[in-house]
Tab-separated table of N, CA, C and O in Angstrom:
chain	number	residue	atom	x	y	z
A	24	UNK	N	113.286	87.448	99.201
A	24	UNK	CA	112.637	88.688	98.856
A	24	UNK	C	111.164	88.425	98.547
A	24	UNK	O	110.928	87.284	98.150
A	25	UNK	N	110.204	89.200	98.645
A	25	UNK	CA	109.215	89.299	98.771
A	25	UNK	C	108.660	89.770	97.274
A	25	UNK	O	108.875	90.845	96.714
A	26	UNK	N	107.948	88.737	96.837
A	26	UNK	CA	107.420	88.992	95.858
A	26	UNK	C	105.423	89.265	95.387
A	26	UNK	O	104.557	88.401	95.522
A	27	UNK	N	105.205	90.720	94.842
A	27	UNK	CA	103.805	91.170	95.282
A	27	UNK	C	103.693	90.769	93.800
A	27	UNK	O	104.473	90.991	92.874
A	28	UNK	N	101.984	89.824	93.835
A	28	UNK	CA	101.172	90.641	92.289
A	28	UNK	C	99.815	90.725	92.579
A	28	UNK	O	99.044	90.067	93.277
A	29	UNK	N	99.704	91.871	91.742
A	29	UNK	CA	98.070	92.436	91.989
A	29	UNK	C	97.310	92.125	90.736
A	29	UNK	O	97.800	92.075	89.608
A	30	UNK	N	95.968	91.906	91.082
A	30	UNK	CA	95.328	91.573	90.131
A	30	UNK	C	93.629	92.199	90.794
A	30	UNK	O	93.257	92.646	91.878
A	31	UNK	N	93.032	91.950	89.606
A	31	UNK	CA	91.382	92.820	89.644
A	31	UNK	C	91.254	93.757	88.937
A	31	UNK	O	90.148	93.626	88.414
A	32	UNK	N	91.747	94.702	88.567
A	32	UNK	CA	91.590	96.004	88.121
A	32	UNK	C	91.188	96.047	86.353
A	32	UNK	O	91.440	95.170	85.527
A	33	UNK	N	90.663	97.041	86.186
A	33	UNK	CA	89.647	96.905	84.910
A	33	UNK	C	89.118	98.253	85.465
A	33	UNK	O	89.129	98.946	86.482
A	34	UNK	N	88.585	98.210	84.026
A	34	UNK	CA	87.513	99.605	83.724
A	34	UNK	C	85.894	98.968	84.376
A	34	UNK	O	85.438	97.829	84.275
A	35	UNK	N	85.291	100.209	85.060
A	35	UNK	CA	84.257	100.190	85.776
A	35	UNK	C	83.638	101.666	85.772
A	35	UNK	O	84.189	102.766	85.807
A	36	UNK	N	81.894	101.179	85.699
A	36	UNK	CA	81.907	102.608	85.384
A	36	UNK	C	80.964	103.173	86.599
A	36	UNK	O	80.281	102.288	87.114
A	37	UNK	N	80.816	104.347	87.093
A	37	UNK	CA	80.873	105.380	88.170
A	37	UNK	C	79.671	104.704	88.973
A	37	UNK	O	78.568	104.551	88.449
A	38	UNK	N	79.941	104.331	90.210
A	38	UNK	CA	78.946	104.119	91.022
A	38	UNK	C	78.981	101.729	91.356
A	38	UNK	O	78.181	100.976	91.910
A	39	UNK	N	80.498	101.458	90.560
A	39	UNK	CA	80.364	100.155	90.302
A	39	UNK	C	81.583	99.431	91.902
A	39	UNK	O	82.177	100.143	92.711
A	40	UNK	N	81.582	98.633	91.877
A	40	UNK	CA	82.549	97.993	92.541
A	40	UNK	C	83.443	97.343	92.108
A	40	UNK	O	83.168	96.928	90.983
A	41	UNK	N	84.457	97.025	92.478
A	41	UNK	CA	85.788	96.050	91.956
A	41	UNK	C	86.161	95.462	93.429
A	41	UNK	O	85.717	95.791	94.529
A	42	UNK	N	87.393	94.213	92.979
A	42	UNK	CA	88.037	94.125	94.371
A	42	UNK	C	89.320	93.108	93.668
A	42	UNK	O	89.287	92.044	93.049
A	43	UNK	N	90.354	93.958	94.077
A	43	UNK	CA	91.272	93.937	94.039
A	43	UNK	C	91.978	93.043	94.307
A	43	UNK	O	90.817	92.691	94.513
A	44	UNK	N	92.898	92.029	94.603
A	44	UNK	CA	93.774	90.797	95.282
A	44	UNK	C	94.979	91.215	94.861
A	44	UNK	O	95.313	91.713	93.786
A	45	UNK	N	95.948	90.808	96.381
A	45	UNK	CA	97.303	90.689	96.386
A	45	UNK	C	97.938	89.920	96.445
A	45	UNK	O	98.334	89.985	97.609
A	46	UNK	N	98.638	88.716	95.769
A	46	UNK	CA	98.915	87.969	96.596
A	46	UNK	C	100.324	87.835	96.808
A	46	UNK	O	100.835	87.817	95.688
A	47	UNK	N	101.251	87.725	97.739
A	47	UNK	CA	102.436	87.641	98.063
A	47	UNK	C	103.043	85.977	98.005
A	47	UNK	O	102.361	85.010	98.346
A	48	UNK	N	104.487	85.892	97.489
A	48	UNK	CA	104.764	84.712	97.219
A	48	UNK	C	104.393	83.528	98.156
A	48	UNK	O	103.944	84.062	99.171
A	49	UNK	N	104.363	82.102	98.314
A	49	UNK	CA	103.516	81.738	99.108
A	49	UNK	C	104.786	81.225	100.229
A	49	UNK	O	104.370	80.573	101.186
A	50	UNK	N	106.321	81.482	100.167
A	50	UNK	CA	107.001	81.426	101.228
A	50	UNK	C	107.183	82.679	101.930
A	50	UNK	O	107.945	82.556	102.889
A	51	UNK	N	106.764	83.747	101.771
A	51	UNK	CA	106.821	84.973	102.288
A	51	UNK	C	106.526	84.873	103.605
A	51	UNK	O	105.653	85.695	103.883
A	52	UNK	N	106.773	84.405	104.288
A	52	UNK	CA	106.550	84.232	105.840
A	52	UNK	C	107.204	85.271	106.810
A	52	UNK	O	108.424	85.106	106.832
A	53	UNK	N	106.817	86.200	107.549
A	53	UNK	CA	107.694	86.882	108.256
A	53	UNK	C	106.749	88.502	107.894
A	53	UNK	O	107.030	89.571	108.435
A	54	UNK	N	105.722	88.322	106.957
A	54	UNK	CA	104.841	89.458	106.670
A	54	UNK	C	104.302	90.367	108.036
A	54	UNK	O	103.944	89.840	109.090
A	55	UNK	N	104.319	91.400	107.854
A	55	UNK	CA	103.611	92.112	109.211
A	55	UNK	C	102.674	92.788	108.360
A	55	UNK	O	101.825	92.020	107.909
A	56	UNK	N	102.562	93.961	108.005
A	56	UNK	CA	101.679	94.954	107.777
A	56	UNK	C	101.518	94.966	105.859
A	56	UNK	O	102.507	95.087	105.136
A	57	UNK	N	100.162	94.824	105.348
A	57	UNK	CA	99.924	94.707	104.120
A	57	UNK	C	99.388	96.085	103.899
A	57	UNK	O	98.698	96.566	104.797
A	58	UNK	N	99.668	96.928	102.587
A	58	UNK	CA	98.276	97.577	101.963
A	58	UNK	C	98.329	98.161	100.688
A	58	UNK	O	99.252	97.679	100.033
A	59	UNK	N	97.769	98.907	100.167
A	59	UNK	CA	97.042	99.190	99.039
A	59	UNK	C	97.747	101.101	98.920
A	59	UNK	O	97.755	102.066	99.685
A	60	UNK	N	98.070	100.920	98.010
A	60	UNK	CA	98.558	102.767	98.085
A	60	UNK	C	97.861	102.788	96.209
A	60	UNK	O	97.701	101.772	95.532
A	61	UNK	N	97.578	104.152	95.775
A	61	UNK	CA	97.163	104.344	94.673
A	61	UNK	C	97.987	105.178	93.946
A	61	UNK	O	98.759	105.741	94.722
A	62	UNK	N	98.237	105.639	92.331
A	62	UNK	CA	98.609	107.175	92.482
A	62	UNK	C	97.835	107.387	90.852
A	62	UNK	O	97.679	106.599	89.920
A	63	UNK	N	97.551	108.486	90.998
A	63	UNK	CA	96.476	108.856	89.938
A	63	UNK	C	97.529	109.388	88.629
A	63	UNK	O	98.754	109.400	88.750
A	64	UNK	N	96.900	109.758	87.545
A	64	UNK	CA	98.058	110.748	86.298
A	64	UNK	C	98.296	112.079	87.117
A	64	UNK	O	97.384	112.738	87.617
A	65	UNK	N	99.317	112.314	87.171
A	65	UNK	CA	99.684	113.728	87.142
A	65	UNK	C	99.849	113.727	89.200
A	65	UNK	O	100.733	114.534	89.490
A	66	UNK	N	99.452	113.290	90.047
A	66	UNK	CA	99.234	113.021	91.199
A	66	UNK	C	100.305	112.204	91.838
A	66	UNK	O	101.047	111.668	91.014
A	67	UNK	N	100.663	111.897	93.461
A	67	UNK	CA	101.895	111.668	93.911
A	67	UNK	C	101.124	110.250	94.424
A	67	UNK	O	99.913	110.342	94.625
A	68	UNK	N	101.642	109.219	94.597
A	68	UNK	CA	101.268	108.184	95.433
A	68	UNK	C	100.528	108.155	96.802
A	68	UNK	O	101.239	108.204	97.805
A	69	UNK	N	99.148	108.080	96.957
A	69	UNK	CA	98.607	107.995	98.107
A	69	UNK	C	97.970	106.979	99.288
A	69	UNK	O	97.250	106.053	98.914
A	70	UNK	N	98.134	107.089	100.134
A	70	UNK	CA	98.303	105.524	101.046
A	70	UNK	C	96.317	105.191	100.990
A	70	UNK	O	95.613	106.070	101.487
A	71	UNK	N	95.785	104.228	100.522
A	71	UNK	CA	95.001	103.963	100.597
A	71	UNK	C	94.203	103.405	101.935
A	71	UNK	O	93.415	104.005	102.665
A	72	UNK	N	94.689	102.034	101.999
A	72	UNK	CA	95.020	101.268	103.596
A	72	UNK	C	95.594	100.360	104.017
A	72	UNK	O	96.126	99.604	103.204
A	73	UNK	N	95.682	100.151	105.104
A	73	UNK	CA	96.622	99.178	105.376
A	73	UNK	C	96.261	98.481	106.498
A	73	UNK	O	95.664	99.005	107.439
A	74	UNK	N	96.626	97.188	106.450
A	74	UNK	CA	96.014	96.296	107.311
A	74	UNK	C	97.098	95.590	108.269
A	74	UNK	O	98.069	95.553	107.514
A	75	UNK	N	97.437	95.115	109.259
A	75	UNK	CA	98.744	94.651	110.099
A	75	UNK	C	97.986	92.914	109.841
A	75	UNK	O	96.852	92.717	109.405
A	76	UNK	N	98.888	91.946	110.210
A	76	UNK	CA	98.872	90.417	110.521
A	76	UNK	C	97.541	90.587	111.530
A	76	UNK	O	96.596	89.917	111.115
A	77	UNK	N	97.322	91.155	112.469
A	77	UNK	CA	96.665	90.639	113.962
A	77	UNK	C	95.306	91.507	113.467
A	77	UNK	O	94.440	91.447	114.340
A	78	UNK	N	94.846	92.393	112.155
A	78	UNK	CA	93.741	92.844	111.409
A	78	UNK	C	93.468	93.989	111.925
A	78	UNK	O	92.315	94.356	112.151
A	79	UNK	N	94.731	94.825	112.218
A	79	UNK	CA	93.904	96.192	112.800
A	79	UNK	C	94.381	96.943	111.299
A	79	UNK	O	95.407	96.724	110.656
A	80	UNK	N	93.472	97.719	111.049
A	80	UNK	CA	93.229	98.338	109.826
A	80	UNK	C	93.259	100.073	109.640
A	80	UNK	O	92.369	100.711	110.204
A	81	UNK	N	94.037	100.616	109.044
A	81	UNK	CA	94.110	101.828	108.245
A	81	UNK	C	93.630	102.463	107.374
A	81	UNK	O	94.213	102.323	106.299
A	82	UNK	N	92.694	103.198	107.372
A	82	UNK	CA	92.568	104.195	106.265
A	82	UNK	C	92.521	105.339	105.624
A	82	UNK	O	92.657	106.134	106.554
A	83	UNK	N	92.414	106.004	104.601
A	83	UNK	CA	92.852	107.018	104.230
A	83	UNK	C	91.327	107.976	104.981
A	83	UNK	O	90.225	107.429	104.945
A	84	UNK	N	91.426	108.832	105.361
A	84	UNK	CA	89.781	109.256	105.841
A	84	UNK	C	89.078	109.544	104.520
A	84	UNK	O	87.991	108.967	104.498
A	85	UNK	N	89.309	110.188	103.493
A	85	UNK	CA	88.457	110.341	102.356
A	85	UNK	C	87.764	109.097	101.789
A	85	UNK	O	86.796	109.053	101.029
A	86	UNK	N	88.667	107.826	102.472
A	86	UNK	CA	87.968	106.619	101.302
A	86	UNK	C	87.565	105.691	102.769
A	86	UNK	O	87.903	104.507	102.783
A	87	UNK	N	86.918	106.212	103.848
A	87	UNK	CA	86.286	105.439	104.704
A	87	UNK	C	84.999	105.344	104.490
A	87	UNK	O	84.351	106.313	104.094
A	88	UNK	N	84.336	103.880	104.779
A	88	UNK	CA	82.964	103.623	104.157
A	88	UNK	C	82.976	103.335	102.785
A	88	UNK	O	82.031	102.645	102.404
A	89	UNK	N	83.976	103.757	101.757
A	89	UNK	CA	83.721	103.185	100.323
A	89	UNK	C	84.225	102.032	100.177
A	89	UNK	O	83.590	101.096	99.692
A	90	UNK	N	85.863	101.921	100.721
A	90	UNK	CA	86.612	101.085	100.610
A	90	UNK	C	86.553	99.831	101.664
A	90	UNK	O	85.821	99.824	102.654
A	91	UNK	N	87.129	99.144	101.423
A	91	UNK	CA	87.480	98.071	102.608
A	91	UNK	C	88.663	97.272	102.444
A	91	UNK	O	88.853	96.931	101.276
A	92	UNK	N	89.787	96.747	103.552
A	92	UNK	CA	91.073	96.113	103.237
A	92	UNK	C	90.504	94.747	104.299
A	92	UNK	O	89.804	94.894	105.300
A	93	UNK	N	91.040	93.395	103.740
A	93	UNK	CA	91.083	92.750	104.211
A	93	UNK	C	92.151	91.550	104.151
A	93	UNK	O	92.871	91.640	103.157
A	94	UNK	N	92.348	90.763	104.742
A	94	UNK	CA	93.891	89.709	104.393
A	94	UNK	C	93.622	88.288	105.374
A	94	UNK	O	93.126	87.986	106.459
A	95	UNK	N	94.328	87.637	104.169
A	95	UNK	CA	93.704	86.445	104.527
A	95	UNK	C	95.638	85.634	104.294
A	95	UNK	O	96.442	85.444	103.381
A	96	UNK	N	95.487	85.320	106.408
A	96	UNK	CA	97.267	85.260	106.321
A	96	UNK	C	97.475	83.936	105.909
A	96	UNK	O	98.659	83.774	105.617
A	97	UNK	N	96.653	82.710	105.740
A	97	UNK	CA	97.276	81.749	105.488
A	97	UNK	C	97.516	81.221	103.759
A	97	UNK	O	97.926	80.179	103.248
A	98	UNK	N	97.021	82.547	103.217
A	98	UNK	CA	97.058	82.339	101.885
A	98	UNK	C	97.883	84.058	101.444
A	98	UNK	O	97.835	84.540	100.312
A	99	UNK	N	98.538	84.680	102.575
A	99	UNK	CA	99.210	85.685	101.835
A	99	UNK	C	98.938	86.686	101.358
A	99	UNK	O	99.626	87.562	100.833
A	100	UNK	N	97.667	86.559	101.570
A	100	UNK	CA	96.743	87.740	99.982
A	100	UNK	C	96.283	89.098	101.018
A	100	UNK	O	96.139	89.091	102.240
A	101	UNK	N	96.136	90.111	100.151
A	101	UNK	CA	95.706	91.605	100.961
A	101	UNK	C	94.670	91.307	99.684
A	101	UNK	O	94.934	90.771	98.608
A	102	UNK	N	93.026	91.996	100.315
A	102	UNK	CA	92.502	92.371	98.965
A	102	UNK	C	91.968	93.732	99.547
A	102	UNK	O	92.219	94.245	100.638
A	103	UNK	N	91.224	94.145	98.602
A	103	UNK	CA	90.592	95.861	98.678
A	103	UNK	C	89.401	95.498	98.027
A	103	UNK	O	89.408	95.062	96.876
A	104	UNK	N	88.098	95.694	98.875
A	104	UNK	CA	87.205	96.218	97.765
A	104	UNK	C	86.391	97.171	98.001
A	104	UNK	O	85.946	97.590	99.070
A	105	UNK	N	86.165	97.598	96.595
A	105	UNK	CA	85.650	99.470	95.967
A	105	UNK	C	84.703	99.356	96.053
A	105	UNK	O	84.071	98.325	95.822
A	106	UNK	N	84.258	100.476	96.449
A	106	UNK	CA	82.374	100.345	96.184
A	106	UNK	C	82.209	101.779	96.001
A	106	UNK	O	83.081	102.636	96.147
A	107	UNK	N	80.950	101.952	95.652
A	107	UNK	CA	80.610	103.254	94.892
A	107	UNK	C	81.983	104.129	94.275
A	107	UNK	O	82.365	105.247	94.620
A	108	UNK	N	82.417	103.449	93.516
A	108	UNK	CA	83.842	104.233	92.748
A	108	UNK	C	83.411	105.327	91.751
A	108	UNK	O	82.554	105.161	90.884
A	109	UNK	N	84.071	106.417	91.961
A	109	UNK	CA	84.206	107.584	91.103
A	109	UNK	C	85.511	107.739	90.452
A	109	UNK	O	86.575	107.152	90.652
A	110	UNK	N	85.116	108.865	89.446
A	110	UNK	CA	86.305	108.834	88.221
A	110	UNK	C	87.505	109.245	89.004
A	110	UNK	O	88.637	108.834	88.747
A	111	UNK	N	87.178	110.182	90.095
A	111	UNK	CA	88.491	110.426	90.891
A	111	UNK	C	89.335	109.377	91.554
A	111	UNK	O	90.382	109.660	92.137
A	112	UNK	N	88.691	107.738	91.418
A	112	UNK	CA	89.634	106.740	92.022
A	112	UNK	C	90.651	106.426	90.838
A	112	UNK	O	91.774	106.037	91.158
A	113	UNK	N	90.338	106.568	89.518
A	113	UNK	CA	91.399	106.310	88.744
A	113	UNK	C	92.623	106.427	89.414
A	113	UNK	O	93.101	107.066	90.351
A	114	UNK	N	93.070	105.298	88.328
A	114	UNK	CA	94.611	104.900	88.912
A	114	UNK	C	95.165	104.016	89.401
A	114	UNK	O	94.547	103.249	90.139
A	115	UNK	N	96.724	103.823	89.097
A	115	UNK	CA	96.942	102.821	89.274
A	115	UNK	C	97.425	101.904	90.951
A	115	UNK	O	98.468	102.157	91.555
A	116	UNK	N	96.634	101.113	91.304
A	116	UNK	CA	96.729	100.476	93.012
A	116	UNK	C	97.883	99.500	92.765
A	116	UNK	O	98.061	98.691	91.855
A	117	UNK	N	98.534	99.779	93.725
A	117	UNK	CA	99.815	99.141	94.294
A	117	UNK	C	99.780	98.517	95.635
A	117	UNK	O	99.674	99.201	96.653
A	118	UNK	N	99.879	97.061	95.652
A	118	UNK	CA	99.797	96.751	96.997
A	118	UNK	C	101.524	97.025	98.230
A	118	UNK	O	102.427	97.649	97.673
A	119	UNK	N	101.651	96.813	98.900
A	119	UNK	CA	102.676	97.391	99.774
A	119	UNK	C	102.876	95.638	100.994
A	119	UNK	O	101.865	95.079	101.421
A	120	UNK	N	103.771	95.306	101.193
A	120	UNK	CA	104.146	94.322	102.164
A	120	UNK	C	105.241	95.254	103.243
A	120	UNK	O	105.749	96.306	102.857
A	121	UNK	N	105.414	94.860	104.185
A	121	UNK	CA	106.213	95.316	105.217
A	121	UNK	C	106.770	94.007	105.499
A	121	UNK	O	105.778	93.288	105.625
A	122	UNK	N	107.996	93.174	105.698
A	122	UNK	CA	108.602	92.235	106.248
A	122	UNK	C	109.609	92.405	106.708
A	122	UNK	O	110.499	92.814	105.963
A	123	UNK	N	109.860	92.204	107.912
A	123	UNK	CA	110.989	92.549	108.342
A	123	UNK	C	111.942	93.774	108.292
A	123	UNK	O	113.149	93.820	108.055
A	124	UNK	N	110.978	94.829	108.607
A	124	UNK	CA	111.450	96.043	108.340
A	124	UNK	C	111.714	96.748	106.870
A	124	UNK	O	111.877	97.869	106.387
A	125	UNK	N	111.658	95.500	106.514
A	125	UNK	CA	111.450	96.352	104.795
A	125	UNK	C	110.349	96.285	103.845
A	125	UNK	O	109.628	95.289	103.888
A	126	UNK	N	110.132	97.136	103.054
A	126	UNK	CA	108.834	97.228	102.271
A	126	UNK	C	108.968	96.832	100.466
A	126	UNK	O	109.797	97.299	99.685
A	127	UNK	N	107.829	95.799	100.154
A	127	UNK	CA	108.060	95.299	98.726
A	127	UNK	C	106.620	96.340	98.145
A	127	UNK	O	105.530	96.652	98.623
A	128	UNK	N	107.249	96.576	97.066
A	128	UNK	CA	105.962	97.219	96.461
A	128	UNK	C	105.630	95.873	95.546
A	128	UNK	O	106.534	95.037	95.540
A	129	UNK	N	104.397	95.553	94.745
A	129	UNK	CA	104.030	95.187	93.648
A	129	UNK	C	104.279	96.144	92.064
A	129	UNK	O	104.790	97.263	92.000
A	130	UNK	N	103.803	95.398	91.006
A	130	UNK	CA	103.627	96.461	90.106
A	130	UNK	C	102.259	97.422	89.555
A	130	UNK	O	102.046	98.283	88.701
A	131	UNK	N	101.611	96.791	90.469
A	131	UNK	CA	100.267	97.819	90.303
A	131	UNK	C	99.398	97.353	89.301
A	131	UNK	O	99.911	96.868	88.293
A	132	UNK	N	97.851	97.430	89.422
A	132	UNK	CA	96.973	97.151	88.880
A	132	UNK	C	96.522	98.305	88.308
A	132	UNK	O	96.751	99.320	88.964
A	133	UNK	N	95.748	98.487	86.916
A	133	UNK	CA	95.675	100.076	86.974
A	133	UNK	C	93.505	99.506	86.904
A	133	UNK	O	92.921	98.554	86.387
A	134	UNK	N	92.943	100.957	87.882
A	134	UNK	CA	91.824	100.665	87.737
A	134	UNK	C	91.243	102.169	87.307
A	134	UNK	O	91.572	103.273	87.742
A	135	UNK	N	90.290	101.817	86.327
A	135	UNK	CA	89.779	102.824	85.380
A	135	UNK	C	88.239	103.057	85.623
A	135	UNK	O	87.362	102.296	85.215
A	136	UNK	N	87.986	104.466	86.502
A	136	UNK	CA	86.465	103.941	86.677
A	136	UNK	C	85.981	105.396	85.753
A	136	UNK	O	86.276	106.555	86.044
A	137	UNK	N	84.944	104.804	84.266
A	137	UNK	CA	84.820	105.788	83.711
A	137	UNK	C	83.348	105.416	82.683
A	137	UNK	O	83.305	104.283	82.205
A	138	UNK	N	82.199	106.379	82.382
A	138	UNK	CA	81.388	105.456	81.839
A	138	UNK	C	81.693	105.369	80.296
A	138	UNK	O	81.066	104.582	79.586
């Protein structure tokens, strides 16, 4: 089984960057598609992006140009990084693995962008 942890997240305040790391256990072999989903208070889980093994990349259209997903396969890791973040990114990021037809969530980083 596939084991996610996320790390980066912290309070940042409006207009700052962060970047995020995933890293998946380091026998996890068999990974296809990595990414980043968010979900705010009161709000439903939303797919941020997502990146496949071979680097073709997904994103949400509202967070194109701010965001960026990238993965680095021989070390496992998905990262994300924020740029010009607003209070509306609050919340907590969850990275996402796909292996073998099934999907591991992490437990989520919570990121707080507030001055």
């Amino acid at each position: 089984q596939v084991q996610l942890v996320e790390s980066g997240g912290g309070l940042v305040q409006p207009g700052g960057s962060l970047r995020l790391s995933c890293a998946a256990s380091d026998l996890s072999f068999g990974i296809n598609v990595m990414g980043w989903y968010r979900q705010a208070p009161g709000k439903q889980r939303e797919l941020v992006a997502t990146i496949a093994r071979g680097g073709t990349t997904n994103y949400a259209d509202s967070l194109k140009g701010r965001f960026t997903i990238s993965r680095d396969n021989a070390k496992n890791t998905v990262y994300l990084q924020m740029n010009s973040l607003k209070p509306e990114d609050t919340a907590v990021y969850y990275c996402n693995a796909d292996r073998r037809g099934l999907n591991y969530w992490g437990k989520g980083t919570l990121v707080t962008v507030s001055s």
